[in-house]
Every structure is written in C-alpha cells, then in structure tokens.
Amino acid sequence: MRTTTVHRIVLPVAALVLAATGCTQGTDDASAKGQAASEVCGAFAKEPRVASALEAVAGKGVRLTSDRSEPDRVVGELRKAARTPQSGKKRMRGIPFCTLEAAEDGKNVLSITLREALAVPGSDISKGFVTVYATGRLATSSDLYAAIYFTCRMPAPAHTIVLDAELERADENEADGPGIRDEQIVLANAAARHLAGELGCADTGLVEGVPAKARP
C-alpha cells in the first residue's frame, strides 16, 4: 500500500516538472526567433546608425524575419544586366533584396528592391511631395517610399548601368514621425552601398553614413 501511494505521488510531480520544462523551452525558442536589425539581409544595417534607422521603422528591439528576400538573385540578375547590350532592354522588375516582417506576429515592416533603371528621372519629379537627398544621382523620400538612383560601373566586360534601390514601408507598422523620411533614405542608401560592394561597382556617388538633404 505504501509503495503504491509513493508511485501515485511521484508520477504526477514528474509530469509537472516535464511540463514546466517544455514551457520554458518553448518560451526560449519564441524569444530566439528572428534576427536583430543589425543582422538581417546580409547585415546591410550593421552600422549603428543604420541599425537605429531600421529600429525606428520596425520598433526598438523587434526581432525580424527576411524569408522572402533574395539577395543572391539580385546580385546575379544585375551582373547579367551589366553584360547585356543596351539595345532592346526592357524595364526590369524590382527584385526583393530585403523583405522584412516582425518575427512575433508576421506583420509587414518594409521591402527594399533593386533593379536596373533605363534612365534617371528628372530631379523635379513630384517636387513638393518628396524630400531630396545628396547621394547617388537622385535620391528622394516620401511618407512611405524612398528611392535612390545610382551609377554602377562594373569591371569589364560589363558596361556601366544605372541602378534603382527602392524602399517601400508598410503603413501598418505605424512608424510615422517627423524623421521617418530620413530613416528611410538611410536604409535605402545602406542597401545600395551593400549591393554596390557585392557587385564591385565604381563611381556610384553613394555617400557614407547619413545622406544630407539636397539644397534647393
């Protein structure tokens, strides 16, 4: 009788210990899911100022996932574009260099795409609705969107092409603020510089750090 009683007590206690251990491990796995802002998409935002800009958009300390990003495809397609004769080229669709979602709830954060541009738009395009910055050949930022056009001269036999880095911010992340256009251009510029390094671009005109607002 006494042995039976001991087994009846010990087994439920063991079950409770296992259950508690399982819950703890699940919690740790959930907290470890995703990456920090400085680590996503090939660590293009590893510089403190760039990581800070990404946190301003995504949220302080938010863990991020970039499963829908295709950085290797971006590099491959743009190298191919630089070896393709200019005649007969068509407008390239944007390739997702970095598409970010919040790891906790899957909420969209932003997407940065790269493509070859057939031409640089006039600097007066949408004048009054965008903020213009001094980096690349043309850089603009609006409430949910930023774009940087820059030249990429790759080693021969490639020829010089114009690239367009476009950032689109999801309006559902509620990151609006007085400096949000600056944060967006910092991120687009960092992505453009990262890609230019991967491609071996020269003469990009992309500045380091934070692009200054262009004078009227």
PDB file of C-alpha atoms in Angstrom:
ATOM      1  CA  MET A   1       0.000   0.000   0.000  1.00  0.00           C
ATOM      2  CA  ARG A   2       2.751   2.402   0.911  1.00  0.00           C
ATOM      3  CA  THR A   3       4.654   1.654  -2.351  1.00  0.00           C
ATOM      4  CA  THR A   4       1.539   2.307  -4.422  1.00  0.00           C
ATOM      5  CA  THR A   5       0.990   5.621  -2.666  1.00  0.00           C
ATOM      6  CA  VAL A   6       4.569   6.739  -3.374  1.00  0.00           C
ATOM      7  CA  HIS A   7       4.199   5.968  -7.093  1.00  0.00           C
ATOM      8  CA  ARG A   8       0.938   7.914  -7.218  1.00  0.00           C
ATOM      9  CA  ILE A   9       2.669  10.970  -5.757  1.00  0.00           C
ATOM     10  CA  VAL A  10       5.956  10.780  -7.715  1.00  0.00           C
ATOM     11  CA  LEU A  11       4.452  10.334 -11.181  1.00  0.00           C
ATOM     12  CA  PRO A  12       2.298  13.500 -11.120  1.00  0.00           C
ATOM     13  CA  VAL A  13       5.271  15.501  -9.792  1.00  0.00           C
ATOM     14  CA  ALA A  14       7.476  14.224 -12.626  1.00  0.00           C
ATOM     15  CA  ALA A  15       4.792  15.126 -15.140  1.00  0.00           C
ATOM     16  CA  LEU A  16       4.616  18.643 -13.741  1.00  0.00           C
ATOM     17  CA  VAL A  17       8.399  19.030 -13.997  1.00  0.00           C
ATOM     18  CA  LEU A  18       8.386  17.896 -17.636  1.00  0.00           C
ATOM     19  CA  ALA A  19       5.508  20.218 -18.455  1.00  0.00           C
ATOM     20  CA  ALA A  20       7.290  23.155 -16.859  1.00  0.00           C
ATOM     21  CA  THR A  21      10.495  22.311 -18.741  1.00  0.00           C
ATOM     22  CA  GLY A  22       8.598  22.104 -22.011  1.00  0.00           C
ATOM     23  CA  CYS A  23       7.011  25.516 -21.458  1.00  0.00           C
ATOM     24  CA  THR A  24      10.371  27.088 -20.668  1.00  0.00           C
ATOM     25  CA  GLN A  25      11.964  25.674 -23.808  1.00  0.00           C
ATOM     26  CA  GLY A  26       9.046  26.910 -25.913  1.00  0.00           C
ATOM     27  CA  THR A  27       9.395  30.387 -24.465  1.00  0.00           C
ATOM     28  CA  ASP A  28      13.125  30.420 -25.194  1.00  0.00           C
ATOM     29  CA  ASP A  29      12.509  29.280 -28.778  1.00  0.00           C
ATOM     30  CA  ALA A  30       9.937  32.019 -29.307  1.00  0.00           C
ATOM     31  CA  SER A  31      12.237  34.707 -27.942  1.00  0.00           C
ATOM     32  CA  ALA A  32      15.119  33.463 -30.099  1.00  0.00           C
ATOM     33  CA  LYS A  33      13.042  33.516 -33.312  1.00  0.00           C
ATOM     34  CA  GLY A  34      14.065  36.032 -35.934  1.00  0.00           C
ATOM     35  CA  GLN A  35      17.106  38.295 -36.100  1.00  0.00           C
ATOM     36  CA  ALA A  36      18.169  41.658 -34.737  1.00  0.00           C
ATOM     37  CA  ALA A  37      18.009  44.701 -37.028  1.00  0.00           C
ATOM     38  CA  SER A  38      21.797  44.671 -37.458  1.00  0.00           C
ATOM     39  CA  GLU A  39      21.802  41.053 -38.734  1.00  0.00           C
ATOM     40  CA  VAL A  40      19.085  40.825 -41.396  1.00  0.00           C
ATOM     41  CA  CYS A  41      19.663  40.623 -45.158  1.00  0.00           C
ATOM     42  CA  GLY A  42      23.406  40.101 -45.144  1.00  0.00           C
ATOM     43  CA  ALA A  43      23.874  42.558 -42.250  1.00  0.00           C
ATOM     44  CA  PHE A  44      23.465  45.585 -44.526  1.00  0.00           C
ATOM     45  CA  ALA A  45      22.278  47.500 -41.436  1.00  0.00           C
ATOM     46  CA  LYS A  46      25.225  46.518 -39.215  1.00  0.00           C
ATOM     47  CA  GLU A  47      26.448  50.102 -38.783  1.00  0.00           C
ATOM     48  CA  PRO A  48      24.911  51.574 -35.604  1.00  0.00           C
ATOM     49  CA  ARG A  49      23.215  54.499 -37.378  1.00  0.00           C
ATOM     50  CA  VAL A  50      21.656  52.202 -39.974  1.00  0.00           C
ATOM     51  CA  ALA A  51      20.511  49.666 -37.365  1.00  0.00           C
ATOM     52  CA  SER A  52      18.993  52.565 -35.436  1.00  0.00           C
ATOM     53  CA  ALA A  53      17.100  53.671 -38.563  1.00  0.00           C
ATOM     54  CA  LEU A  54      15.746  50.163 -39.050  1.00  0.00           C
ATOM     55  CA  GLU A  55      14.611  50.016 -35.435  1.00  0.00           C
ATOM     56  CA  ALA A  56      12.903  53.378 -35.889  1.00  0.00           C
ATOM     57  CA  VAL A  57      10.823  51.781 -38.638  1.00  0.00           C
ATOM     58  CA  ALA A  58      10.365  48.282 -37.183  1.00  0.00           C
ATOM     59  CA  GLY A  59      10.325  49.085 -33.467  1.00  0.00           C
ATOM     60  CA  LYS A  60      13.005  49.040 -30.794  1.00  0.00           C
ATOM     61  CA  GLY A  61      14.339  45.541 -30.199  1.00  0.00           C
ATOM     62  CA  VAL A  62      11.858  43.879 -32.577  1.00  0.00           C
ATOM     63  CA  ARG A  63      13.099  40.557 -33.973  1.00  0.00           C
ATOM     64  CA  LEU A  64      12.789  40.338 -37.744  1.00  0.00           C
ATOM     65  CA  THR A  65      12.497  37.660 -40.420  1.00  0.00           C
ATOM     66  CA  SER A  66      13.583  38.034 -44.045  1.00  0.00           C
ATOM     67  CA  ASP A  67      12.401  34.745 -45.554  1.00  0.00           C
ATOM     68  CA  ARG A  68      11.075  36.384 -48.727  1.00  0.00           C
ATOM     69  CA  SER A  69      14.373  38.139 -49.515  1.00  0.00           C
ATOM     70  CA  GLU A  70      16.541  37.072 -52.466  1.00  0.00           C
ATOM     71  CA  PRO A  71      19.885  38.917 -52.158  1.00  0.00           C
ATOM     72  CA  ASP A  72      21.824  36.325 -54.196  1.00  0.00           C
ATOM     73  CA  ARG A  73      19.324  36.576 -57.048  1.00  0.00           C
ATOM     74  CA  VAL A  74      19.640  40.367 -57.004  1.00  0.00           C
ATOM     75  CA  VAL A  75      23.412  40.163 -57.478  1.00  0.00           C
ATOM     76  CA  GLY A  76      23.135  37.530 -60.219  1.00  0.00           C
ATOM     77  CA  GLU A  77      20.449  39.348 -62.213  1.00  0.00           C
ATOM     78  CA  LEU A  78      22.226  42.706 -62.065  1.00  0.00           C
ATOM     79  CA  ARG A  79      25.535  41.204 -63.137  1.00  0.00           C
ATOM     80  CA  LYS A  80      23.685  39.690 -66.080  1.00  0.00           C
ATOM     81  CA  ALA A  81      22.100  43.072 -66.855  1.00  0.00           C
ATOM     82  CA  ALA A  82      25.516  44.747 -66.931  1.00  0.00           C
ATOM     83  CA  ARG A  83      26.667  42.281 -69.613  1.00  0.00           C
ATOM     84  CA  THR A  84      23.520  42.622 -71.749  1.00  0.00           C
ATOM     85  CA  PRO A  85      23.657  45.112 -74.651  1.00  0.00           C
ATOM     86  CA  GLN A  86      21.627  48.258 -74.067  1.00  0.00           C
ATOM     87  CA  SER A  87      19.635  47.897 -77.274  1.00  0.00           C
ATOM     88  CA  GLY A  88      16.345  46.140 -76.745  1.00  0.00           C
ATOM     89  CA  LYS A  89      16.419  46.256 -72.954  1.00  0.00           C
ATOM     90  CA  LYS A  90      13.107  46.393 -71.144  1.00  0.00           C
ATOM     91  CA  ARG A  91      12.323  47.823 -67.724  1.00  0.00           C
ATOM     92  CA  MET A  92      13.404  45.304 -65.113  1.00  0.00           C
ATOM     93  CA  ARG A  93      11.026  44.427 -62.304  1.00  0.00           C
ATOM     94  CA  GLY A  94      12.297  45.053 -58.793  1.00  0.00           C
ATOM     95  CA  ILE A  95      13.976  42.049 -57.154  1.00  0.00           C
ATOM     96  CA  PRO A  96      13.467  41.699 -53.385  1.00  0.00           C
ATOM     97  CA  PHE A  97      16.834  42.375 -51.797  1.00  0.00           C
ATOM     98  CA  CYS A  98      15.317  42.631 -48.313  1.00  0.00           C
ATOM     99  CA  THR A  99      11.696  41.979 -47.338  1.00  0.00           C
ATOM    100  CA  LEU A 100      11.168  42.188 -43.591  1.00  0.00           C
ATOM    101  CA  GLU A 101       8.422  41.027 -41.257  1.00  0.00           C
ATOM    102  CA  ALA A 102       8.139  41.092 -37.473  1.00  0.00           C
ATOM    103  CA  ALA A 103       9.002  37.601 -36.179  1.00  0.00           C
ATOM    104  CA  GLU A 104       6.449  37.705 -33.371  1.00  0.00           C
ATOM    105  CA  ASP A 105       3.295  38.429 -35.346  1.00  0.00           C
ATOM    106  CA  GLY A 106       4.302  38.326 -39.039  1.00  0.00           C
ATOM    107  CA  LYS A 107       3.426  41.987 -39.542  1.00  0.00           C
ATOM    108  CA  ASN A 108       4.995  43.544 -42.650  1.00  0.00           C
ATOM    109  CA  VAL A 109       7.751  46.072 -41.941  1.00  0.00           C
ATOM    110  CA  LEU A 110       9.355  47.118 -45.231  1.00  0.00           C
ATOM    111  CA  SER A 111      10.680  45.899 -48.547  1.00  0.00           C
ATOM    112  CA  ILE A 112      13.808  47.027 -50.410  1.00  0.00           C
ATOM    113  CA  THR A 113      14.024  46.070 -54.076  1.00  0.00           C
ATOM    114  CA  LEU A 114      16.794  46.617 -56.616  1.00  0.00           C
ATOM    115  CA  ARG A 115      16.574  46.810 -60.392  1.00  0.00           C
ATOM    116  CA  GLU A 116      18.335  48.238 -63.404  1.00  0.00           C
ATOM    117  CA  ALA A 117      16.832  51.588 -64.383  1.00  0.00           C
ATOM    118  CA  LEU A 118      16.746  52.614 -68.033  1.00  0.00           C
ATOM    119  CA  ALA A 119      17.060  56.275 -67.071  1.00  0.00           C
ATOM    120  CA  VAL A 120      17.243  58.614 -64.096  1.00  0.00           C
ATOM    121  CA  PRO A 121      14.007  60.594 -63.608  1.00  0.00           C
ATOM    122  CA  GLY A 122      14.148  64.371 -63.740  1.00  0.00           C
ATOM    123  CA  SER A 123      15.065  65.936 -60.398  1.00  0.00           C
ATOM    124  CA  ASP A 124      11.842  67.951 -60.358  1.00  0.00           C
ATOM    125  CA  ILE A 125       9.642  64.831 -60.406  1.00  0.00           C
ATOM    126  CA  SER A 126       6.961  65.049 -57.714  1.00  0.00           C
ATOM    127  CA  LYS A 127       8.608  68.219 -56.468  1.00  0.00           C
ATOM    128  CA  GLY A 128       6.926  69.382 -53.283  1.00  0.00           C
ATOM    129  CA  PHE A 129       5.831  65.887 -52.298  1.00  0.00           C
ATOM    130  CA  VAL A 130       9.261  64.361 -51.619  1.00  0.00           C
ATOM    131  CA  THR A 131      12.443  65.245 -49.756  1.00  0.00           C
ATOM    132  CA  VAL A 132      15.563  65.166 -51.947  1.00  0.00           C
ATOM    133  CA  TYR A 133      18.926  63.956 -50.619  1.00  0.00           C
ATOM    134  CA  ALA A 134      22.528  64.236 -51.793  1.00  0.00           C
ATOM    135  CA  THR A 135      23.579  60.664 -52.579  1.00  0.00           C
ATOM    136  CA  GLY A 136      23.842  58.757 -55.829  1.00  0.00           C
ATOM    137  CA  ARG A 137      22.427  60.520 -58.869  1.00  0.00           C
ATOM    138  CA  LEU A 138      18.940  61.105 -57.452  1.00  0.00           C
ATOM    139  CA  ALA A 139      17.603  60.231 -54.008  1.00  0.00           C
ATOM    140  CA  THR A 140      14.117  61.001 -52.715  1.00  0.00           C
ATOM    141  CA  SER A 141      11.987  60.005 -49.764  1.00  0.00           C
ATOM    142  CA  SER A 142       8.274  60.465 -49.089  1.00  0.00           C
ATOM    143  CA  ASP A 143       5.965  59.247 -46.339  1.00  0.00           C
ATOM    144  CA  LEU A 144       6.076  55.528 -47.212  1.00  0.00           C
ATOM    145  CA  TYR A 145       8.591  55.328 -50.037  1.00  0.00           C
ATOM    146  CA  ALA A 146      12.223  56.112 -50.842  1.00  0.00           C
ATOM    147  CA  ALA A 147      14.305  55.644 -53.983  1.00  0.00           C
ATOM    148  CA  ILE A 148      17.971  56.085 -54.882  1.00  0.00           C
ATOM    149  CA  TYR A 149      19.255  56.022 -58.454  1.00  0.00           C
ATOM    150  CA  PHE A 150      22.983  55.469 -58.776  1.00  0.00           C
ATOM    151  CA  THR A 151      25.556  54.523 -61.402  1.00  0.00           C
ATOM    152  CA  CYS A 152      27.389  51.211 -61.265  1.00  0.00           C
ATOM    153  CA  ARG A 153      30.496  50.727 -63.386  1.00  0.00           C
ATOM    154  CA  MET A 154      31.478  47.069 -63.094  1.00  0.00           C
ATOM    155  CA  PRO A 155      34.752  45.551 -64.271  1.00  0.00           C
ATOM    156  CA  ALA A 156      34.957  44.653 -67.989  1.00  0.00           C
ATOM    157  CA  PRO A 157      33.373  43.080 -69.950  1.00  0.00           C
ATOM    158  CA  ALA A 158      30.391  44.598 -68.138  1.00  0.00           C
ATOM    159  CA  HIS A 159      29.234  48.084 -69.038  1.00  0.00           C
ATOM    160  CA  THR A 160      28.015  50.926 -66.831  1.00  0.00           C
ATOM    161  CA  ILE A 161      24.388  50.678 -65.735  1.00  0.00           C
ATOM    162  CA  VAL A 162      22.038  52.770 -63.611  1.00  0.00           C
ATOM    163  CA  LEU A 163      20.544  51.009 -60.606  1.00  0.00           C
ATOM    164  CA  ASP A 164      17.486  51.915 -58.591  1.00  0.00           C
ATOM    165  CA  ALA A 165      17.144  50.972 -54.923  1.00  0.00           C
ATOM    166  CA  GLU A 166      13.515  51.342 -53.838  1.00  0.00           C
ATOM    167  CA  LEU A 167      12.250  51.115 -50.265  1.00  0.00           C
ATOM    168  CA  GLU A 168       8.557  50.701 -49.548  1.00  0.00           C
ATOM    169  CA  ARG A 169       7.430  50.875 -45.938  1.00  0.00           C
ATOM    170  CA  ALA A 170       4.320  49.035 -44.806  1.00  0.00           C
ATOM    171  CA  ASP A 171       1.822  51.555 -43.442  1.00  0.00           C
ATOM    172  CA  GLU A 172       0.598  49.009 -40.896  1.00  0.00           C
ATOM    173  CA  ASN A 173       3.679  49.326 -38.706  1.00  0.00           C
ATOM    174  CA  GLU A 174       2.685  52.838 -37.555  1.00  0.00           C
ATOM    175  CA  ALA A 175       6.222  54.217 -37.621  1.00  0.00           C
ATOM    176  CA  ASP A 176       5.287  57.694 -38.843  1.00  0.00           C
ATOM    177  CA  GLY A 177       7.235  60.530 -37.304  1.00  0.00           C
ATOM    178  CA  PRO A 178       8.990  63.776 -38.222  1.00  0.00           C
ATOM    179  CA  GLY A 179      12.246  61.993 -39.102  1.00  0.00           C
ATOM    180  CA  ILE A 180      10.842  58.952 -40.887  1.00  0.00           C
ATOM    181  CA  ARG A 181      11.907  60.161 -44.355  1.00  0.00           C
ATOM    182  CA  ASP A 182      15.495  60.463 -43.115  1.00  0.00           C
ATOM    183  CA  GLU A 183      15.376  56.956 -41.644  1.00  0.00           C
ATOM    184  CA  GLN A 184      14.062  55.548 -44.923  1.00  0.00           C
ATOM    185  CA  ILE A 185      16.803  57.170 -47.016  1.00  0.00           C
ATOM    186  CA  VAL A 186      19.473  55.951 -44.577  1.00  0.00           C
ATOM    187  CA  LEU A 187      18.214  52.387 -45.087  1.00  0.00           C
ATOM    188  CA  ALA A 188      17.921  52.672 -48.867  1.00  0.00           C
ATOM    189  CA  ASN A 189      21.405  54.173 -49.064  1.00  0.00           C
ATOM    190  CA  ALA A 190      22.880  51.421 -46.886  1.00  0.00           C
ATOM    191  CA  ALA A 191      21.237  48.740 -49.046  1.00  0.00           C
ATOM    192  CA  ALA A 192      22.523  50.419 -52.209  1.00  0.00           C
ATOM    193  CA  ARG A 193      26.064  50.620 -50.807  1.00  0.00           C
ATOM    194  CA  HIS A 194      25.912  46.981 -49.693  1.00  0.00           C
ATOM    195  CA  LEU A 195      24.826  45.863 -53.149  1.00  0.00           C
ATOM    196  CA  ALA A 196      27.409  48.073 -54.864  1.00  0.00           C
ATOM    197  CA  GLY A 197      30.089  46.369 -52.801  1.00  0.00           C
ATOM    198  CA  GLU A 198      28.815  42.917 -53.786  1.00  0.00           C
ATOM    199  CA  LEU A 199      28.800  43.868 -57.473  1.00  0.00           C
ATOM    200  CA  GLY A 200      32.153  45.656 -57.389  1.00  0.00           C
ATOM    201  CA  CYS A 201      30.606  48.926 -58.589  1.00  0.00           C
ATOM    202  CA  ALA A 202      32.726  52.025 -59.110  1.00  0.00           C
ATOM    203  CA  ASP A 203      31.602  55.651 -59.460  1.00  0.00           C
ATOM    204  CA  THR A 204      28.354  55.166 -57.540  1.00  0.00           C
ATOM    205  CA  GLY A 205      28.216  58.596 -55.940  1.00  0.00           C
ATOM    206  CA  LEU A 206      26.737  56.973 -52.828  1.00  0.00           C
ATOM    207  CA  VAL A 207      27.790  58.688 -49.614  1.00  0.00           C
ATOM    208  CA  GLU A 208      28.780  57.041 -46.361  1.00  0.00           C
ATOM    209  CA  GLY A 209      26.572  57.322 -43.310  1.00  0.00           C
ATOM    210  CA  VAL A 210      23.600  59.668 -43.370  1.00  0.00           C
ATOM    211  CA  PRO A 211      22.821  61.444 -46.667  1.00  0.00           C
ATOM    212  CA  ALA A 212      22.336  65.175 -46.291  1.00  0.00           C
ATOM    213  CA  LYS A 213      19.244  66.910 -47.617  1.00  0.00           C
ATOM    214  CA  ALA A 214      19.944  68.393 -51.025  1.00  0.00           C
ATOM    215  CA  ARG A 215      19.902  72.153 -51.341  1.00  0.00           C
ATOM    216  CA  PRO A 216      17.089  73.573 -53.467  1.00  0.00           C
TER     217      PRO A 216
END
